[in-house]
CSV table of C-alpha atoms and ligand atoms in Angstrom, one decimal:
chain,number,residue,atom,x,y,z
A,50,MET,CA,231.8,-111.3,81.4
A,51,ALA,CA,234.8,-108.9,81.7
A,52,ALA,CA,235.7,-107.3,85.1
A,53,ARG,CA,234.8,-103.6,85.6
A,54,ARG,CA,237.8,-101.3,85.5
A,55,ALA,CA,238.0,-97.8,86.9
A,56,TYR,CA,238.7,-95.1,84.5
A,57,ASN,CA,238.9,-91.3,84.5
A,58,THR,CA,235.4,-90.2,83.8
A,59,THR,CA,236.4,-86.7,82.6
A,60,ALA,CA,239.3,-87.8,80.5
A,61,TYR,CA,237.6,-86.4,77.4
A,62,ARG,CA,237.9,-82.8,78.6
A,63,TYR,CA,239.4,-80.6,75.8
A,64,PRO,CA,243.0,-80.3,76.7
A,65,ARG,CA,243.1,-76.5,76.9
A,66,GLU,CA,239.8,-76.0,78.7
A,67,ARG,CA,241.3,-75.3,82.1
A,68,LEU,CA,244.0,-73.1,80.7
A,69,ILE,CA,241.4,-71.0,78.9
A,70,LEU,CA,239.2,-70.8,82.0
A,71,ALA,CA,242.3,-69.5,84.0
A,72,LEU,CA,243.0,-67.0,81.2
A,73,THR,CA,239.4,-65.9,81.1
A,74,LEU,CA,239.3,-65.3,84.9
A,75,LEU,CA,242.5,-63.5,84.7
A,76,LEU,CA,241.1,-61.3,82.0
A,77,VAL,CA,238.0,-60.5,84.0
A,78,LEU,CA,240.1,-59.5,87.0
A,79,LEU,CA,242.3,-57.4,84.8
A,80,ILE,CA,239.3,-55.6,83.3
A,81,ILE,CA,237.9,-55.0,86.8
A,82,ALA,CA,241.2,-53.6,88.0
A,83,LEU,CA,241.7,-51.4,84.9
A,84,THR,CA,238.1,-50.0,85.1
A,85,ALA,CA,238.5,-49.3,88.8
A,86,THR,CA,241.8,-47.6,88.2
A,87,ALA,CA,240.3,-45.5,85.3
A,88,THR,CA,237.4,-44.6,87.6
A,89,LEU,CA,239.8,-43.7,90.4
A,90,CYS,CA,242.1,-41.6,88.1
A,91,GLY,CA,239.0,-40.0,86.5
A,92,SER,CA,237.6,-39.1,89.9
A,93,LEU,CA,240.9,-37.7,91.1
A,94,LEU,CA,241.1,-35.7,87.9
A,95,VAL,CA,237.6,-34.3,88.5
A,96,VAL,CA,238.5,-33.4,92.1
A,97,VAL,CA,241.7,-31.6,90.9
A,98,VAL,CA,239.6,-29.7,88.3
A,99,MET,CA,237.0,-28.8,90.9
A,100,VAL,CA,239.6,-27.5,93.3
A,101,VAL,CA,241.4,-25.4,90.7
A,102,TYR,CA,238.0,-24.1,89.5
A,103,ALA,CA,236.9,-23.2,93.1
A,104,TYR,CA,240.3,-21.5,93.8
A,105,ALA,CA,240.1,-19.4,90.6
A,106,ARG,CA,236.5,-18.5,91.3
A,107,ASN,CA,237.2,-17.5,94.9
A,108,ARG,CA,240.3,-15.5,93.9
A,109,SER,CA,238.5,-13.3,91.4
A,110,HIS,CA,235.5,-12.9,93.8
A,111,HIS,CA,237.9,-11.8,96.6
A,112,ARG,CA,239.9,-9.5,94.4
A,113,ALA,CA,236.6,-7.7,93.5
A,114,LEU,CA,235.7,-7.5,97.2
A,115,MET,CA,239.0,-6.1,98.2
A,116,GLU,CA,239.1,-3.3,95.7
A,117,ARG,CA,237.2,-1.0,98.0
A,118,ALA,CA,238.4,-2.4,101.3
A,119,ARG,CA,240.8,-0.5,103.5
A,120,PRO,CA,243.0,-2.0,106.3
A,121,VAL,CA,242.2,-1.5,109.9
A,122,THR,CA,245.2,0.3,111.6
A,123,GLU,CA,245.7,2.2,114.8
A,124,GLN,CA,245.5,5.4,112.7
A,125,SER,CA,242.5,4.6,110.5
A,126,ALA,CA,240.3,2.9,113.1
A,127,PRO,CA,241.9,2.9,116.6
A,128,VAL,CA,239.0,1.3,118.5
A,129,LEU,CA,238.5,-1.5,116.0
A,130,ALA,CA,242.3,-2.0,115.8
A,131,ALA,CA,242.5,-2.4,119.6
A,132,ILE,CA,239.5,-4.9,119.5
A,133,ALA,CA,241.2,-6.8,116.7
A,134,ALA,CA,244.5,-7.0,118.5
A,135,GLU,CA,242.8,-8.2,121.7
A,136,SER,CA,240.7,-10.9,119.9
A,137,VAL,CA,243.8,-12.1,117.9
A,138,ALA,CA,245.7,-12.5,121.2
A,139,ARG,CA,242.8,-14.3,123.0
A,140,LEU,CA,242.2,-16.7,120.2
A,141,GLN,CA,245.9,-17.0,119.3
A,142,VAL,CA,245.4,-16.5,115.6
A,143,ASN,CA,248.5,-16.1,113.5
A,144,GLN,CA,248.9,-13.7,110.6
A,145,VAL,CA,245.6,-12.1,109.9
A,146,GLN,CA,244.7,-8.7,108.4
A,147,VAL,CA,241.5,-7.0,109.2
A,148,PHE,CA,239.8,-4.7,106.6
A,149,ILE,CA,236.7,-2.5,106.4
A,150,ALA,CA,234.8,-2.4,103.2
A,151,PRO,CA,231.9,0.0,102.5
A,152,GLY,CA,228.7,-2.0,102.5
A,153,ASN,CA,225.1,-1.7,103.7
A,154,SER,CA,224.6,-5.4,104.4
A,155,LEU,CA,225.5,-6.5,107.9
A,156,ASN,CA,228.2,-8.8,106.8
A,157,ALA,CA,231.7,-10.0,107.7
A,158,TYR,CA,233.7,-12.7,106.0
A,159,THR,CA,237.1,-14.2,105.9
A,160,PHE,CA,239.2,-15.7,103.2
A,161,GLY,CA,242.7,-16.7,102.1
A,162,LEU,CA,244.5,-19.8,101.1
A,163,VAL,CA,247.9,-18.6,102.3
A,164,SER,CA,248.8,-16.3,105.3
A,165,PRO,CA,248.1,-13.6,106.0
A,166,LYS,CA,244.4,-14.5,106.0
A,167,VAL,CA,241.9,-11.6,105.5
A,168,VAL,CA,238.9,-10.7,107.6
A,169,VAL,CA,236.6,-8.1,106.1
A,170,LEU,CA,233.9,-6.2,108.0
A,171,HIS,CA,231.3,-4.2,106.2
A,172,SER,CA,231.3,-0.6,107.5
A,173,SER,CA,227.6,-0.8,108.4
A,174,LEU,CA,228.5,-3.3,111.2
A,175,LEU,CA,230.3,-0.4,113.0
A,176,GLN,CA,227.1,1.6,113.1
A,177,VAL,CA,224.9,-1.2,114.4
A,178,LEU,CA,227.1,-3.2,116.8
A,179,ASP,CA,228.7,-2.1,120.1
A,180,ALA,CA,232.3,-2.9,121.1
A,181,ASP,CA,231.4,-6.3,122.7
A,182,GLU,CA,229.2,-7.3,119.7
A,183,LEU,CA,232.0,-6.4,117.4
A,184,ARG,CA,234.3,-8.6,119.5
A,185,PHE,CA,231.9,-11.5,118.9
A,186,VAL,CA,231.6,-10.9,115.1
A,187,LEU,CA,235.3,-10.4,114.7
A,188,GLY,CA,236.1,-13.4,117.0
A,189,HIS,CA,233.7,-15.5,114.9
A,190,GLU,CA,235.7,-14.7,111.7
A,191,LEU,CA,239.0,-15.2,113.6
A,192,GLY,CA,237.7,-18.6,114.7
A,193,HIS,CA,237.2,-19.6,111.1
A,194,VAL,CA,240.8,-18.6,110.4
A,195,ARG,CA,242.1,-20.4,113.5
A,196,LEU,CA,240.2,-23.6,112.8
A,197,GLY,CA,241.4,-23.8,109.2
A,198,HIS,CA,237.9,-23.2,107.7
A,199,THR,CA,239.4,-20.4,105.6
A,200,TRP,CA,241.7,-22.4,103.4
A,201,LEU,CA,239.4,-25.4,103.3
A,202,ASN,CA,236.6,-23.2,102.1
A,203,SER,CA,238.9,-21.6,99.5
A,204,LEU,CA,239.6,-25.1,98.2
A,205,VAL,CA,236.3,-26.8,98.3
A,206,GLY,CA,233.9,-23.9,98.5
A,207,GLY,CA,233.2,-24.0,94.7
A,208,MET,CA,232.4,-27.7,94.7
A,209,ALA,CA,228.8,-27.1,95.7
A,210,GLY,CA,228.4,-24.8,92.7
A,211,MET,CA,229.9,-27.3,90.2
A,212,PRO,CA,227.3,-28.1,87.5
A,213,SER,CA,226.8,-31.8,87.6
A,214,PRO,CA,223.6,-33.8,87.1
A,215,SER,CA,224.6,-36.8,89.2
A,216,MET,CA,222.9,-37.8,92.4
A,217,ALA,CA,226.4,-38.1,94.0
A,218,SER,CA,227.1,-34.4,93.4
A,219,VAL,CA,223.9,-33.5,95.2
A,220,VAL,CA,224.8,-35.6,98.2
A,221,LEU,CA,228.3,-34.1,98.2
A,222,ALA,CA,226.9,-30.5,98.0
A,223,LEU,CA,224.5,-31.3,100.9
A,224,ALA,CA,227.4,-32.7,102.9
A,225,PHE,CA,229.5,-29.6,102.3
A,226,LEU,CA,226.6,-27.4,103.4
A,227,TRP,CA,226.2,-29.6,106.5
A,228,TRP,CA,229.9,-29.1,107.2
A,229,ASN,CA,229.5,-25.4,106.6
A,230,ARG,CA,226.9,-25.2,109.3
A,231,ALA,CA,229.0,-27.1,111.7
A,232,CYS,CA,231.8,-24.6,111.0
A,233,GLU,CA,229.4,-21.8,111.9
A,234,TYR,CA,228.7,-23.3,115.3
A,235,SER,CA,232.4,-23.6,116.0
A,236,ALA,CA,233.1,-20.0,114.8
A,237,ASP,CA,230.2,-18.7,117.1
A,238,ARG,CA,232.0,-20.4,120.0
A,239,ALA,CA,235.2,-18.5,119.1
A,240,GLY,CA,233.2,-15.3,118.9
A,241,LEU,CA,231.8,-16.0,122.4
A,242,LEU,CA,235.3,-16.7,123.7
A,243,ALA,CA,236.5,-13.4,122.2
A,244,CYS,CA,233.8,-11.3,123.7
A,245,GLY,CA,233.2,-13.3,126.9
A,246,LYS,CA,229.6,-12.2,127.3
A,247,PRO,CA,226.9,-14.6,126.2
A,248,HIS,CA,224.2,-11.9,126.1
A,249,LYS,CA,226.4,-9.8,123.8
A,250,ALA,CA,227.1,-12.7,121.5
A,251,ILE,CA,223.3,-13.3,121.3
A,252,SER,CA,222.5,-9.6,120.8
A,253,ALA,CA,225.1,-9.5,118.0
A,254,LEU,CA,223.4,-12.5,116.3
A,255,VAL,CA,219.9,-10.9,116.7
A,256,LYS,CA,221.2,-7.6,115.2
A,257,LEU,CA,222.8,-9.4,112.3
A,258,ALA,CA,219.4,-11.1,111.6
A,259,ALA,CA,217.1,-8.2,112.3
A,260,GLY,CA,219.2,-5.3,111.2
A,261,THR,CA,218.5,-1.7,112.3
A,262,GLY,CA,215.2,-2.9,113.7
A,263,ALA,CA,217.1,-4.3,116.7
A,264,LEU,CA,219.1,-1.1,117.5
A,265,THR,CA,217.0,0.0,120.5
A,266,ARG,CA,216.6,-2.2,123.6
A,267,THR,CA,212.9,-2.8,123.0
A,268,GLY,CA,213.6,-3.4,119.3
A,269,LEU,CA,216.3,-6.0,120.3
A,270,GLU,CA,214.0,-7.7,122.7
A,271,ARG,CA,211.1,-7.8,120.2
A,272,ALA,CA,213.5,-9.2,117.5
A,273,LEU,CA,214.7,-11.9,119.8
A,274,ARG,CA,211.1,-12.9,120.8
A,275,HIS,CA,210.3,-13.0,117.1
A,276,ILE,CA,213.3,-15.3,116.3
A,277,GLU,CA,212.4,-17.6,119.2
A,278,ALA,CA,208.8,-17.7,118.2
A,279,GLU,CA,209.7,-18.6,114.6
A,280,ASP,CA,211.6,-21.6,116.0
A,281,ASP,CA,208.7,-22.7,118.2
A,282,HIS,CA,206.4,-22.5,115.2
A,283,ALA,CA,208.8,-24.5,113.0
A,284,LEU,CA,209.4,-27.1,115.6
A,285,SER,CA,205.7,-27.7,116.6
A,286,THR,CA,204.6,-27.8,113.0
A,287,PHE,CA,207.5,-30.1,112.2
A,288,GLU,CA,206.5,-32.5,114.9
A,289,ASN,CA,203.0,-32.5,113.6
A,290,GLY,CA,204.2,-33.3,110.2
A,291,HIS,CA,203.0,-30.0,108.8
A,292,SER,CA,204.8,-28.8,105.7
A,293,ASP,CA,205.9,-25.4,107.2
A,294,GLY,CA,208.2,-27.1,109.6
A,295,ALA,CA,209.5,-29.5,107.0
A,296,LEU,CA,210.1,-26.6,104.7
A,297,ALA,CA,212.1,-24.8,107.4
A,298,GLY,CA,214.2,-27.9,107.9
A,299,LEU,CA,214.7,-28.2,104.2
A,300,SER,CA,215.7,-24.6,103.7
A,301,GLU,CA,218.2,-24.9,106.5
A,302,SER,CA,219.7,-28.0,105.0
A,303,LEU,CA,220.2,-26.1,101.7
A,304,SER,CA,221.9,-23.2,103.6
A,305,THR,CA,225.5,-22.5,104.6
A,306,HIS,CA,224.3,-21.0,107.9
A,307,PRO,CA,222.1,-22.5,110.6
A,308,MET,CA,219.0,-20.7,111.6
A,309,THR,CA,219.7,-17.8,114.0
A,310,VAL,CA,217.6,-19.4,116.7
A,311,ARG,CA,219.7,-22.6,116.6
A,312,ARG,CA,222.9,-20.6,116.7
A,313,ILE,CA,221.5,-18.8,119.8
A,314,GLU,CA,220.5,-22.1,121.4
A,315,GLN,CA,223.9,-23.6,120.7
A,316,LEU,CA,225.6,-20.5,122.2
A,317,ARG,CA,223.5,-20.7,125.4
A,318,ARG,CA,224.3,-24.4,125.7
A,319,TYR,CA,228.0,-23.9,125.2
A,320,ALA,CA,228.1,-20.9,127.6
A,321,SER,CA,226.9,-23.2,130.3
A,322,THR,CA,229.6,-25.8,129.9
A,323,ASP,CA,232.7,-26.2,132.0
A,324,GLY,CA,234.7,-26.4,128.8
A,325,TYR,CA,233.7,-22.8,128.0
A,326,ARG,CA,234.4,-21.5,131.5
A,327,HIS,CA,237.8,-23.1,131.6
A,328,LEU,CA,238.9,-21.8,128.2
A,329,GLN,CA,237.4,-18.4,129.0
A,330,SER,CA,239.4,-18.0,132.2
A,331,LEU,CA,242.6,-19.3,130.5
A,332,MET,CA,242.2,-16.8,127.7
A,333,THR,CA,241.6,-13.9,130.1
A,334,ARG,CA,244.6,-14.9,132.2
A,335,ASN,CA,246.8,-15.0,129.1
A,336,ALA,CA,245.5,-11.7,127.8
A,337,GLU,CA,246.3,-10.0,131.2
A,338,ALA,CA,249.7,-11.6,131.5
B,265,ZN,ZN1,230.9,-17.8,109.8
């Protein structure tokens, strides 16, 4: 019987098998890399298109708004001009122009991609708000400018309106609205720092929500109670799992602005912080210097 000899048990492997495997793996990696690059480039292209679209849409919208607006100057509106100069100094906002536009809705807004940024107040605000409340509303808009919300909004504001069926765009749109609401809280703080009186910041918000119904003292108090009661209702029903509260939560998450009651609550909370008191005294000292 012959002795057993060791031999290579895989010696029959087709000579190019390993080479072909290596090439196949390389090809797979290449395809993954190419697909990812294409997706990335495609995504970047979509973002660029969205930004250009938002910019163009905002521009034409703002041009239409500005057609009837007139600048606030010491000659045209001395009281408002003084309030504006004071708020600009307190919040240290660079290069901003304030305008008044005829309009019945109690509205103020700001826009601009490049300086000077523009703040527009609807003329009806001047009839409804007193000087301190105007300081709050103007300060709120100046806060948007100072914190960079203005140009960010000019760029990305149109994204939420982009028609797209994908789930990702819904998530993006909700995220932007979430960011929008956070910006509102920040701007409210700027408004409070501009006016320096928490109860005036709150009455301004109540008047913006309730309109001319909040012009008298009793009307204002009634409107505030109504706003606060709405929240109690929403919260209690929400905790009970009732649909009303859930609906209130849902409608807020689809909105650019938080509910008035939450804005008031946030203002009260901020007004009681050391951070607010510190900034407030620094701003007052600077304004007097
Ligand atoms: Zn705002």
